[in-house]
Coordinates of C-alpha atoms (C1' of nucleotides) in Angstrom, one line a residue:
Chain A
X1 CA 0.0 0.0 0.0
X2 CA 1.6 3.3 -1.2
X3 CA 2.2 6.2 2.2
X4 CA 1.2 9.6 1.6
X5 CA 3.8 12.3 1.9
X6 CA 3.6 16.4 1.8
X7 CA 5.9 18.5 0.8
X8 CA 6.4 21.9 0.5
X9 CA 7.8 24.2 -1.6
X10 CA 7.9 27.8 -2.5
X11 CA 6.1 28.8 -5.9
X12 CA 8.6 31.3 -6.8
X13 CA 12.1 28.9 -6.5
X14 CA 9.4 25.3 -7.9
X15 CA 6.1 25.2 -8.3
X16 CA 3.4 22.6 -9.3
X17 CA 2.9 23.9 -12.0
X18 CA 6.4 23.7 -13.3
X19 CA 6.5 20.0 -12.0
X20 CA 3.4 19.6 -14.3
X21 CA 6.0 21.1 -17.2
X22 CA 9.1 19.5 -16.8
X23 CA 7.1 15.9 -16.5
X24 CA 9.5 14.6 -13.6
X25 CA 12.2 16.3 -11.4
X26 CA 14.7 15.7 -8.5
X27 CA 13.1 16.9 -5.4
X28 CA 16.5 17.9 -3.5
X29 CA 17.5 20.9 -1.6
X30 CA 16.1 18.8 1.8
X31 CA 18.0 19.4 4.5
X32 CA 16.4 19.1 8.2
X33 CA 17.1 16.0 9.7
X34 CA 13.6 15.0 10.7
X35 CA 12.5 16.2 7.1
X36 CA 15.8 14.3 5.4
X37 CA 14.1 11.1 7.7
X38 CA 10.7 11.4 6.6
X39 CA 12.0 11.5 2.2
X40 CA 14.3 8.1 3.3
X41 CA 11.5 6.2 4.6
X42 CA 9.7 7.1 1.0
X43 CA 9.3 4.2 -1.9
X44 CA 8.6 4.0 -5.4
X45 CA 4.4 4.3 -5.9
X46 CA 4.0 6.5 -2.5
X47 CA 1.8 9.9 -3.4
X48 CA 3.2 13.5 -2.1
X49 CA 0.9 16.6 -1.6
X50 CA 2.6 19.6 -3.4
X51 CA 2.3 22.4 -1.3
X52 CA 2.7 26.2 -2.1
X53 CA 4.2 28.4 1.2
X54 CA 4.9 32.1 1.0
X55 CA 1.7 33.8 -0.5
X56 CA -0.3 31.3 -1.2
X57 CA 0.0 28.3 1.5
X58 CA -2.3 26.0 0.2
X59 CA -2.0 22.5 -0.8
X60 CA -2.2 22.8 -4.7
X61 CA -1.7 18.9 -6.4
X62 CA -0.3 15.4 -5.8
X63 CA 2.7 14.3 -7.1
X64 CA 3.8 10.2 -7.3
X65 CA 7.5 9.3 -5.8
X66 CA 8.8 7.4 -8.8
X67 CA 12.0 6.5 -7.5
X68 CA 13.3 5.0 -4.1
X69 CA 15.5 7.5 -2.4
X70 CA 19.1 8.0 -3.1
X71 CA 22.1 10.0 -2.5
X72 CA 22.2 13.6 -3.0
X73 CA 24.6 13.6 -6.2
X74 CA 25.2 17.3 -6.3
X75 CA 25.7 17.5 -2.5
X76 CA 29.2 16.6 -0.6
X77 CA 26.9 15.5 2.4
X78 CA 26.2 11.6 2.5
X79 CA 23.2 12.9 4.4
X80 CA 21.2 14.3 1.7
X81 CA 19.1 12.2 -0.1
X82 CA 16.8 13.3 -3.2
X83 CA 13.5 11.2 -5.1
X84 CA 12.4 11.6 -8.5
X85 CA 8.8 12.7 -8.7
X86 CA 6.3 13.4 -11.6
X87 CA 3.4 15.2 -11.2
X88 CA -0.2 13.2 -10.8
X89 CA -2.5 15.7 -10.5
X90 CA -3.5 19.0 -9.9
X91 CA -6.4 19.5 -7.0
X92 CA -9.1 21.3 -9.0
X93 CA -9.6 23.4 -5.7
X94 CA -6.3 24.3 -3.6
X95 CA -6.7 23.5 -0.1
X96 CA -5.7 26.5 1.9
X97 CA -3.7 25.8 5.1
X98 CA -6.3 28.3 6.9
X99 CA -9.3 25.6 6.1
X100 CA -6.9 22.9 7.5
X101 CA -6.1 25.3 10.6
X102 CA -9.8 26.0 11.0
X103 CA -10.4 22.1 10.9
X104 CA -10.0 20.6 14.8
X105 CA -9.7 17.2 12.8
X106 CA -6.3 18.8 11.8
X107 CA -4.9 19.1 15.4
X108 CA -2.5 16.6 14.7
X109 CA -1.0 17.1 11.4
X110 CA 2.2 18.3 11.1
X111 CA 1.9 21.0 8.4
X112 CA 0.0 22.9 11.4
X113 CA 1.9 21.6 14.5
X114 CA 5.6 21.8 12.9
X115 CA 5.1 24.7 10.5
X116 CA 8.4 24.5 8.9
X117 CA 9.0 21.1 8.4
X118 CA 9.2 20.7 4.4
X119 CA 8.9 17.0 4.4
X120 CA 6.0 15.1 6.4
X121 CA 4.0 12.0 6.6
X122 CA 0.4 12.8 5.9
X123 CA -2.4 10.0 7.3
X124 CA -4.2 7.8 5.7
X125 CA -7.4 10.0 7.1
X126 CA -5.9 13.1 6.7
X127 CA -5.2 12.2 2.3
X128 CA -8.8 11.4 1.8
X129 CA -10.5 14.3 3.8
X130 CA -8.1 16.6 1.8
X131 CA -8.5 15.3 -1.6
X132 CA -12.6 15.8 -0.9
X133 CA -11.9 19.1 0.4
X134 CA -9.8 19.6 -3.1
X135 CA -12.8 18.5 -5.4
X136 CA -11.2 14.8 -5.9
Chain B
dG1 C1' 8.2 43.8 7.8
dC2 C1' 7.9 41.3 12.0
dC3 C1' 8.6 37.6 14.8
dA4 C1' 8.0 32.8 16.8
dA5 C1' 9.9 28.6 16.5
dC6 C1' 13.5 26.1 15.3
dG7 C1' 18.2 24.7 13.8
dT8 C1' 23.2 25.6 13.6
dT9 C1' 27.5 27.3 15.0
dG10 C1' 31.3 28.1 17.8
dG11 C1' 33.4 29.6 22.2
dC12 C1' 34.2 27.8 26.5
Chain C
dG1 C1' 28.7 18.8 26.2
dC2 C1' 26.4 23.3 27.2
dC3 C1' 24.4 27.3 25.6
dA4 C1' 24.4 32.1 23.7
dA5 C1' 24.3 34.1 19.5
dC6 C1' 23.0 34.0 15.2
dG7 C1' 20.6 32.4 10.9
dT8 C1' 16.4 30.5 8.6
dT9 C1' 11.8 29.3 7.7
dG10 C1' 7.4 30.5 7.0
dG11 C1' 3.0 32.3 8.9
dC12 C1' 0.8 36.5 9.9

DNA sequence: GCCAACGTTGGC
DNA sequence: GCCAACGTTGGC
């Protein structure tokens, strides 16, 4: 059974958009330990939650891990790893982080509790809700 | 632009 | 190994 992941990014430096462009991409540039934890526990078939910080901060499309996680080839630090991801699809309505904070089901989720962790498992319950909120 | 919440660095 | 100082992230 594939694990849900979220990740976040700011539009301006990659945005889903651009994912949805480019057809794949190296998702690197990770490098908080609990967030480098999170992207080494992912597999091949796992779904991520693109989402947008800065301006927008809303959860904007789901993109599918397409590779297992490996070593950070343009970084000196064995530490760093990086997955290939290609974008699956966009959420015909972005899911604000304000609906999610204004949601007690949220309480839990990270994307609330740990605001700048860029890498976090998302639940099983959590996925769903937020695809319906989404319009999927 | 501010600042809370973290993470990192470096002196001791 | 502690912790003060500093830097960064990201929401507001």
């Amino acid at each position: 059974m594939p694990a849900y992941w979220l990740l976040k990014t700011e539009p301006g430096e990659y945005s889903f958009d651009q994912l949805v462009v480019d057809r794949r991409t190296v998702w690197d540039g990770v490098a908080n330990n609990l967030a480098l934890k999170y992207l080494r526990n992912m597999k091949v078939g796992d779904k991520a939650f693109i989402y947008h910080t800065g301006t927008e901060r809303a959860i904007v499309g789901i993109a599918e891990i397409i590779s297992n996680p490996y070593r950070d080839p343009e970084s000196k630090d064995p530490k760093r790893v990086v997955v290939n991801l290609k974008p699956d699809r966009k959420l015909p309505y972005p899911v604000p982080l304000s609906e999610i904070k204004n949601n007690k089901t949220f309480k839990d989720f990270d994307l609330v509790k740990l605001s700048r962790l860029s890498v976090m498992p998302v639940k099983n319950v959590y996925w769903h809700i937020i695809l319906g909120m989404g319009g999927l």
